mmCIF file of C-alpha atoms in Angstrom:
data_model
loop_
_atom_site.group_PDB
_atom_site.id
_atom_site.type_symbol
_atom_site.label_atom_id
_atom_site.label_comp_id
_atom_site.label_asym_id
_atom_site.label_seq_id
_atom_site.Cartn_x
_atom_site.Cartn_y
_atom_site.Cartn_z
ATOM 1 C CA MET Q 580 -0.050 -0.359 -0.660
ATOM 2 C CA ALA Q 581 2.767 2.365 0.884
ATOM 3 C CA GLU Q 582 4.278 1.994 -2.531
ATOM 4 C CA ARG Q 583 0.842 2.713 -3.855
ATOM 5 C CA LEU Q 584 0.386 5.675 -2.436
ATOM 6 C CA LEU Q 585 4.309 7.355 -2.636
ATOM 7 C CA PHE Q 586 4.991 6.109 -6.771
ATOM 8 C CA PRO Q 587 1.356 6.362 -8.459
ATOM 9 C CA SER Q 588 1.064 4.603 -11.703
ATOM 10 C CA ALA Q 589 -1.616 4.632 -14.300
ATOM 11 C CA ARG Q 590 -3.218 1.761 -12.351
ATOM 12 C CA THR Q 591 -2.225 3.229 -8.532
ATOM 13 C CA ALA Q 592 -3.462 6.144 -9.571
ATOM 14 C CA LEU Q 593 -6.702 5.025 -9.545
ATOM 15 C CA ALA Q 594 -7.164 3.160 -6.473
ATOM 16 C CA LEU Q 595 -5.824 6.133 -4.255
ATOM 17 C CA LEU Q 596 -9.294 7.505 -5.167
ATOM 18 C CA ILE Q 597 -11.371 4.795 -3.416
ATOM 19 C CA ALA Q 598 -7.907 3.655 -0.765
ATOM 20 C CA ALA Q 599 -7.114 7.073 0.617
ATOM 21 C CA SER Q 600 -9.292 6.874 3.818
ATOM 22 C CA ILE Q 601 -8.322 2.954 4.004
ATOM 23 C CA GLY Q 602 -4.450 2.944 2.845
ATOM 24 C CA GLY Q 603 -3.333 6.331 4.559
ATOM 25 C CA ALA Q 604 -14.176 10.311 -1.602
ATOM 26 C CA ALA Q 605 -16.952 21.554 -14.419
ATOM 27 C CA ALA Q 606 -15.080 23.591 -16.699
ATOM 28 C CA PRO Q 607 -16.452 25.577 -19.551
ATOM 29 C CA SER Q 608 -16.073 24.002 -22.628
ATOM 30 C CA ARG Q 609 -13.066 26.068 -23.884
ATOM 31 C CA ALA Q 610 -9.310 25.069 -23.574
ATOM 32 C CA GLN Q 611 -7.041 26.491 -20.451
ATOM 33 C CA THR Q 612 -4.028 25.010 -19.338
ATOM 34 C CA VAL Q 613 -4.392 22.398 -16.164
ATOM 35 C CA PRO Q 614 -2.840 23.526 -13.193
ATOM 36 C CA ILE Q 615 -0.389 19.793 -12.448
ATOM 37 C CA PRO Q 616 -0.369 18.912 -8.617
ATOM 38 C CA LYS Q 617 4.000 18.389 -7.361
ATOM 39 C CA PRO Q 618 4.426 14.919 -5.896
ATOM 40 C CA ALA Q 619 4.927 17.125 -2.560
ATOM 41 C CA PRO Q 620 1.713 19.119 -1.891
ATOM 42 C CA LYS Q 621 3.728 21.096 0.914
ATOM 43 C CA GLY Q 622 6.163 22.332 -1.443
ATOM 44 C CA ARG Q 623 2.745 23.588 -4.377
ATOM 45 C CA ASP Q 624 1.680 27.062 -4.845
ATOM 46 C CA VAL Q 625 -1.236 25.930 -6.923
ATOM 47 C CA GLN Q 626 -4.646 28.459 -6.604
ATOM 48 C CA MET Q 627 -7.798 27.226 -7.871
ATOM 49 C CA SER Q 628 -8.682 28.843 -10.856
ATOM 50 C CA ALA Q 629 -12.404 30.577 -11.061
ATOM 51 C CA SER Q 630 -12.386 30.389 -14.025
ATOM 52 C CA ASP Q 631 -12.683 26.551 -14.409
ATOM 53 C CA GLY Q 632 -16.991 27.016 -13.693
ATOM 54 C CA GLN Q 633 -19.565 24.781 -15.799
ATOM 55 C CA LYS Q 634 -23.648 25.771 -15.864
ATOM 56 C CA GLY Q 635 -26.414 23.881 -16.667
ATOM 57 C CA PRO Q 636 -28.505 21.328 -16.575
ATOM 58 C CA MET Q 637 -28.868 18.079 -16.409
ATOM 59 C CA THR Q 638 -28.277 16.604 -19.556
ATOM 60 C CA THR Q 639 -30.058 13.887 -20.455
ATOM 61 C CA GLY Q 640 -27.708 12.927 -23.755
ATOM 62 C CA ALA Q 641 -26.016 15.628 -24.929
ATOM 63 C CA THR Q 642 -22.186 15.345 -24.938
ATOM 64 C CA ALA Q 643 -20.101 17.810 -23.439
ATOM 65 C CA VAL Q 644 -16.464 18.868 -23.667
ATOM 66 C CA PRO Q 645 -13.884 16.848 -20.651
ATOM 67 C CA PRO Q 646 -13.690 19.502 -18.614
ATOM 68 C CA ASN Q 647 -10.064 20.500 -16.631
ATOM 69 C CA PRO Q 648 -10.199 19.813 -12.953
ATOM 70 C CA VAL Q 649 -9.709 22.389 -10.835
ATOM 71 C CA ILE Q 650 -7.353 21.488 -8.290
ATOM 72 C CA PRO Q 651 -7.229 22.495 -4.940
ATOM 73 C CA ASP Q 652 -5.149 25.154 -2.738
ATOM 74 C CA PRO Q 653 -2.739 22.261 -0.872
ATOM 75 C CA ARG Q 654 -3.022 24.810 1.966
ATOM 76 C CA ARG Q 655 -6.875 24.351 2.220
ATOM 77 C CA ASN Q 656 -5.800 21.254 4.491
ATOM 78 C CA VAL Q 657 -4.476 23.126 7.363
ATOM 79 C CA PRO Q 658 -5.270 22.043 10.966
ATOM 80 C CA ALA Q 659 -8.937 22.812 11.876
ATOM 81 C CA SER Q 660 -10.759 21.729 14.930
ATOM 82 C CA ILE Q 661 -13.086 19.330 15.336
ATOM 83 C CA PHE Q 662 -15.457 21.610 16.906
ATOM 84 C CA ALA Q 663 -15.584 24.438 14.845
ATOM 85 C CA THR Q 664 -19.020 26.050 13.692
ATOM 86 C CA PHE Q 665 -21.104 27.466 10.722
ATOM 87 C CA ASP Q 666 -23.212 30.568 10.564
ATOM 88 C CA ASP Q 667 -26.375 30.266 9.085
ATOM 89 C CA LYS Q 668 -25.069 30.808 5.563
ATOM 90 C CA GLN Q 669 -22.226 27.744 6.132
ATOM 91 C CA LYS Q 670 -24.833 25.721 7.279
ATOM 92 C CA ALA Q 671 -27.742 25.938 4.816
ATOM 93 C CA GLN Q 672 -25.113 25.987 1.763
ATOM 94 C CA ALA Q 673 -24.023 22.275 3.202
ATOM 95 C CA ALA Q 674 -27.391 21.722 3.846
ATOM 96 C CA ARG Q 675 -27.687 22.234 -0.269
ATOM 97 C CA VAL Q 676 -25.004 19.846 -1.286
ATOM 98 C CA SER Q 677 -26.476 17.251 1.255
ATOM 99 C CA ASN Q 678 -30.299 17.385 0.368
ATOM 100 C CA TYR Q 679 -28.857 17.601 -3.745
ATOM 101 C CA LEU Q 680 -27.092 14.069 -2.923
ATOM 102 C CA SER Q 681 -29.676 11.937 -1.217
ATOM 103 C CA SER Q 682 -31.745 13.007 -4.149
ATOM 104 C CA LEU Q 683 -29.725 11.727 -6.014
ATOM 105 C CA GLN Q 684 -30.159 8.392 -7.206
ATOM 106 C CA THR Q 685 -29.124 6.824 -10.419
ATOM 107 C CA VAL Q 686 -26.943 8.815 -12.215
ATOM 108 C CA VAL Q 687 -24.677 8.039 -15.678
ATOM 109 C CA GLY Q 688 -21.544 10.074 -16.710
ATOM 110 C CA ASN Q 689 -17.889 10.852 -17.537
ATOM 111 C CA PHE Q 690 -14.707 11.822 -15.250
ATOM 112 C CA VAL Q 691 -11.454 12.852 -15.562
ATOM 113 C CA GLN Q 692 -9.060 12.692 -13.102
ATOM 114 C CA VAL Q 693 -5.693 14.236 -11.759
ATOM 115 C CA GLY Q 694 -3.558 12.068 -9.758
ATOM 116 C CA PRO Q 695 -1.101 12.998 -7.648
ATOM 117 C CA ASP Q 696 1.461 13.271 -10.043
ATOM 118 C CA GLY Q 697 -0.219 15.049 -12.703
ATOM 119 C CA THR Q 698 -2.181 12.118 -14.835
ATOM 120 C CA LYS Q 699 -4.774 12.335 -16.351
ATOM 121 C CA THR Q 700 -6.996 9.421 -16.752
ATOM 122 C CA LYS Q 701 -10.579 9.343 -17.736
ATOM 123 C CA GLY Q 702 -14.135 7.031 -18.297
ATOM 124 C CA GLU Q 703 -17.591 6.132 -17.496
ATOM 125 C CA PHE Q 704 -19.144 6.063 -14.074
ATOM 126 C CA TYR Q 705 -22.218 3.899 -13.310
ATOM 127 C CA ILE Q 706 -23.979 4.992 -9.718
ATOM 128 C CA GLN Q 707 -27.043 3.393 -8.602
ATOM 129 C CA LYS Q 708 -28.101 4.239 -4.870
ATOM 130 C CA PRO Q 709 -27.945 2.815 -2.370
ATOM 131 C CA GLY Q 710 -23.736 1.914 -2.358
ATOM 132 C CA LYS Q 711 -22.722 0.946 -5.937
ATOM 133 C CA VAL Q 712 -20.542 2.548 -8.791
ATOM 134 C CA ARG Q 713 -19.386 0.927 -11.582
ATOM 135 C CA PHE Q 714 -15.733 3.516 -13.203
ATOM 136 C CA GLU Q 715 -14.091 2.113 -15.824
ATOM 137 C CA TYR Q 716 -11.380 3.906 -17.599
ATOM 138 C CA GLU Q 717 -10.704 4.206 -21.412
ATOM 139 C CA PRO Q 718 -8.192 2.178 -22.954
ATOM 140 C CA PRO Q 719 -5.521 1.514 -22.681
ATOM 141 C CA ASN Q 720 -6.442 2.081 -18.520
ATOM 142 C CA PRO Q 721 -6.779 -1.832 -17.649
ATOM 143 C CA ILE Q 722 -8.542 -0.891 -13.951
ATOM 144 C CA ALA Q 723 -12.257 -1.248 -12.899
ATOM 145 C CA ILE Q 724 -13.858 0.051 -9.274
ATOM 146 C CA VAL Q 725 -16.820 -1.605 -8.880
ATOM 147 C CA ALA Q 726 -18.642 -1.687 -6.185
ATOM 148 C CA ASP Q 727 -22.096 -4.258 -5.000
ATOM 149 C CA GLY Q 728 -22.879 -2.476 -2.254
ATOM 150 C CA SER Q 729 -21.508 -3.038 0.264
ATOM 151 C CA MET Q 730 -17.363 -4.158 -0.764
ATOM 152 C CA LEU Q 731 -16.105 -2.179 -3.285
ATOM 153 C CA ALA Q 732 -12.919 -4.081 -5.767
ATOM 154 C CA VAL Q 733 -10.189 -2.645 -7.834
ATOM 155 C CA ARG Q 734 -10.017 -5.127 -11.010
ATOM 156 C CA ASP Q 735 -6.764 -4.625 -12.784
ATOM 157 C CA ARG Q 736 -7.539 -6.918 -16.486
ATOM 158 C CA ARG Q 737 -4.185 -6.826 -17.415
ATOM 159 C CA LEU Q 738 -2.548 -8.355 -15.022
ATOM 160 C CA ALA Q 739 -5.732 -10.488 -13.604
ATOM 161 C CA THR Q 740 -5.931 -8.729 -10.041
ATOM 162 C CA GLN Q 741 -8.845 -7.987 -7.967
ATOM 163 C CA GLU Q 742 -8.354 -6.052 -5.005
ATOM 164 C CA ILE Q 743 -10.714 -5.692 -2.438
ATOM 165 C CA TYR Q 744 -11.614 -2.821 0.549
ATOM 166 C CA PRO Q 745 -15.129 -2.724 3.056
ATOM 167 C CA LEU Q 746 -16.984 -0.012 0.779
ATOM 168 C CA SER Q 747 -17.498 0.897 4.404
ATOM 169 C CA GLN Q 748 -13.548 2.406 4.629
ATOM 170 C CA THR Q 749 -13.814 4.417 1.450
ATOM 171 C CA PRO Q 750 -14.897 8.341 0.462
ATOM 172 C CA LEU Q 751 -16.827 7.129 -1.186
ATOM 173 C CA ARG Q 752 -19.459 6.237 1.969
ATOM 174 C CA TYR Q 753 -20.455 9.937 1.263
ATOM 175 C CA LEU Q 754 -21.446 9.846 -2.248
ATOM 176 C CA LEU Q 755 -23.510 6.579 -2.078
ATOM 177 C CA SER Q 756 -24.991 7.348 0.851
ATOM 178 C CA ASP Q 757 -29.269 6.776 0.464
ATOM 179 C CA ARG Q 758 -29.861 9.297 2.580
ATOM 180 C CA ILE Q 759 -27.143 11.917 3.609
ATOM 181 C CA ASP Q 760 -26.797 14.825 5.911
ATOM 182 C CA LEU Q 761 -23.480 16.201 5.663
ATOM 183 C CA LEU Q 762 -23.463 18.417 9.025
ATOM 184 C CA LYS Q 763 -24.477 14.984 10.998
ATOM 185 C CA ASP Q 764 -23.164 11.788 9.421
ATOM 186 C CA THR Q 765 -19.845 13.276 8.710
ATOM 187 C CA ASN Q 766 -16.886 15.806 10.610
ATOM 188 C CA VAL Q 767 -16.897 18.397 8.498
ATOM 189 C CA VAL Q 768 -14.639 21.096 9.026
ATOM 190 C CA SER Q 769 -14.987 23.677 6.295
ATOM 191 C CA VAL Q 770 -17.495 25.178 4.177
ATOM 192 C CA THR Q 771 -16.969 27.628 1.556
ATOM 193 C CA ALA Q 772 -18.476 29.453 -1.658
ATOM 194 C CA ASP Q 773 -18.303 31.182 -4.556
ATOM 195 C CA ASP Q 774 -20.004 32.250 -7.380
ATOM 196 C CA LEU Q 775 -19.008 29.166 -8.670
ATOM 197 C CA TYR Q 776 -18.880 26.229 -5.988
ATOM 198 C CA ILE Q 777 -20.024 25.097 -2.734
ATOM 199 C CA SER Q 778 -16.854 23.141 -1.309
ATOM 200 C CA VAL Q 779 -17.240 21.572 1.632
ATOM 201 C CA THR Q 780 -14.450 19.769 3.290
ATOM 202 C CA ILE Q 781 -15.248 16.649 4.819
ATOM 203 C CA GLU Q 782 -12.007 15.049 7.412
ATOM 204 C CA GLU Q 783 -11.145 11.689 8.782
ATOM 205 C CA LYS Q 784 -9.115 11.043 11.617
ATOM 206 C CA GLN Q 785 -7.798 7.301 12.025
ATOM 207 C CA LEU Q 786 -5.231 6.508 15.068
ATOM 208 C CA LEU Q 787 -2.945 4.169 12.937
ATOM 209 C CA LEU Q 788 -3.816 5.766 9.390
ATOM 210 C CA GLY Q 789 -3.901 9.235 10.082
ATOM 211 C CA THR Q 790 -5.771 11.654 8.663
ATOM 212 C CA SER Q 791 -7.182 12.011 5.083
ATOM 213 C CA ARG Q 792 -10.109 14.045 3.342
ATOM 214 C CA LEU Q 793 -12.697 14.663 1.245
ATOM 215 C CA LEU Q 794 -13.701 17.988 -1.008
ATOM 216 C CA LEU Q 795 -16.559 17.905 -2.063
ATOM 217 C CA MET Q 796 -17.689 20.653 -4.596
ATOM 218 C CA VAL Q 797 -21.262 21.520 -6.613
ATOM 219 C CA GLY Q 798 -21.885 24.188 -8.715
ATOM 220 C CA ALA Q 799 -23.188 27.470 -7.429
ATOM 221 C CA LYS Q 800 -25.693 28.269 -9.463
ATOM 222 C CA ASP Q 801 -27.164 24.584 -10.549
ATOM 223 C CA GLY Q 802 -26.132 22.928 -7.733
ATOM 224 C CA GLN Q 803 -24.990 19.721 -9.796
ATOM 225 C CA LEU Q 804 -22.068 17.707 -8.516
ATOM 226 C CA LYS Q 805 -18.340 19.384 -10.198
ATOM 227 C CA GLN Q 806 -15.503 17.029 -8.434
ATOM 228 C CA TRP Q 807 -14.202 16.167 -5.204
ATOM 229 C CA THR Q 808 -10.832 15.056 -3.785
ATOM 230 C CA VAL Q 809 -9.358 12.938 -1.759
ATOM 231 C CA THR Q 810 -5.774 13.780 0.046
ATOM 232 C CA ASP Q 811 -4.369 10.785 1.734
ATOM 233 C CA PRO Q 812 -2.757 10.271 5.234
ATOM 234 C CA GLN Q 813 0.628 11.346 3.170
ATOM 235 C CA GLY Q 814 -0.726 14.576 1.518
ATOM 236 C CA TYR Q 815 -1.798 13.218 -1.706
ATOM 237 C CA ASP Q 816 -4.200 15.001 -3.611
ATOM 238 C CA THR Q 817 -6.504 12.622 -6.567
ATOM 239 C CA THR Q 818 -8.932 15.302 -8.242
ATOM 240 C CA VAL Q 819 -12.373 13.438 -10.115
ATOM 241 C CA ALA Q 820 -14.124 15.834 -12.434
ATOM 242 C CA VAL Q 821 -17.436 14.553 -13.304
ATOM 243 C CA TYR Q 822 -19.567 15.494 -16.337
ATOM 244 C CA ASN Q 823 -22.402 14.577 -19.072
ATOM 245 C CA LEU Q 824 -24.552 13.808 -15.990
ATOM 246 C CA ASP Q 825 -27.574 11.762 -16.336
ATOM 247 C CA THR Q 826 -30.339 11.020 -13.621
ATOM 248 C CA SER Q 827 -32.471 9.428 -15.998
ATOM 249 C CA LYS Q 828 -30.565 6.887 -18.082
ATOM 250 C CA LYS Q 829 -31.109 3.697 -16.403
ATOM 251 C CA VAL Q 830 -28.345 1.016 -15.257
ATOM 252 C CA ASP Q 831 -27.790 -2.883 -15.996
ATOM 253 C CA PRO Q 832 -27.788 -4.412 -12.482
ATOM 254 C CA GLY Q 833 -24.983 -6.768 -13.538
ATOM 255 C CA LEU Q 834 -22.889 -3.023 -13.713
ATOM 256 C CA PHE Q 835 -22.572 -3.543 -9.809
ATOM 257 C CA LYS Q 836 -21.848 -7.250 -9.624
ATOM 258 C CA ILE Q 837 -18.762 -8.464 -7.940
ATOM 259 C CA ASP Q 838 -17.599 -12.039 -8.763
ATOM 260 C CA PHE Q 839 -14.677 -12.120 -5.687
ATOM 261 C CA THR Q 840 -13.743 -15.944 -6.881
ATOM 262 C CA ASP Q 841 -12.716 -14.539 -10.597
ATOM 263 C CA HIS Q 842 -9.219 -11.976 -10.674
ATOM 264 C CA SER Q 843 -10.764 -10.386 -14.522
ATOM 265 C CA SER Q 844 -9.162 -11.915 -17.718
ATOM 266 C CA PRO Q 845 -5.938 -11.399 -18.202
ATOM 267 C CA MET Q 846 -5.073 -8.408 -21.346
ATOM 268 C CA PRO Q 847 -2.510 -9.052 -23.665
ATOM 269 C CA PRO Q 848 0.534 -7.199 -22.977
ATOM 270 C CA GLY Q 849 0.245 -3.484 -24.719
#
């Protein structure tokens, strides 16, 4: 696990998305340079870009240009009191995000992921609440991430391996909960808003593994999920921006089945 966190590759950077809390949870169509995170976040001086906003209602078939993920400023991770209090405006913003996440039942869309080393990967995802999700990465990436409601599997078709994690110990559980009140059900340490995003930061402290964080960002105008960033206990960020969201499409239940005896079929080297 340590090797995976320290030296993220095309395979391991993807696993950081779902393993951060146990191994230690859009943009305009114009082209734009994406700030790239460095391996050591404490040495970065990257500012959150306010020009990467995304507007518009959930699509039911239209195709959008892949977004440029907003790379959060690592200085957001300064120590925060777990007894932090929020004013009425912040409480209302957190409630808005909670209500939105609770309202989602089925979601299909695309994503762009930026790993700790700046590597970008793309793919499709499928969500069926409670607790079910599937991430399929575009070839030649061999990874698929599947949650069946209780367990989560990271499959590598090239290596014919499958790693299993309890879903309850991964940041994805917040996105996949049937109903959630962020201020009551999680340790929220920050709620901020600007013209583009409402951002909620959730912190988890584990005695043996350290502190990890999940930053959720929804659109300030349309209230839709735009991206999330998982920060593992070593301070490494994995950011996922989502787009082409469709909440009306039916999802095949078979997408969420985990075969605990089959490690997937090996892929030919390429």
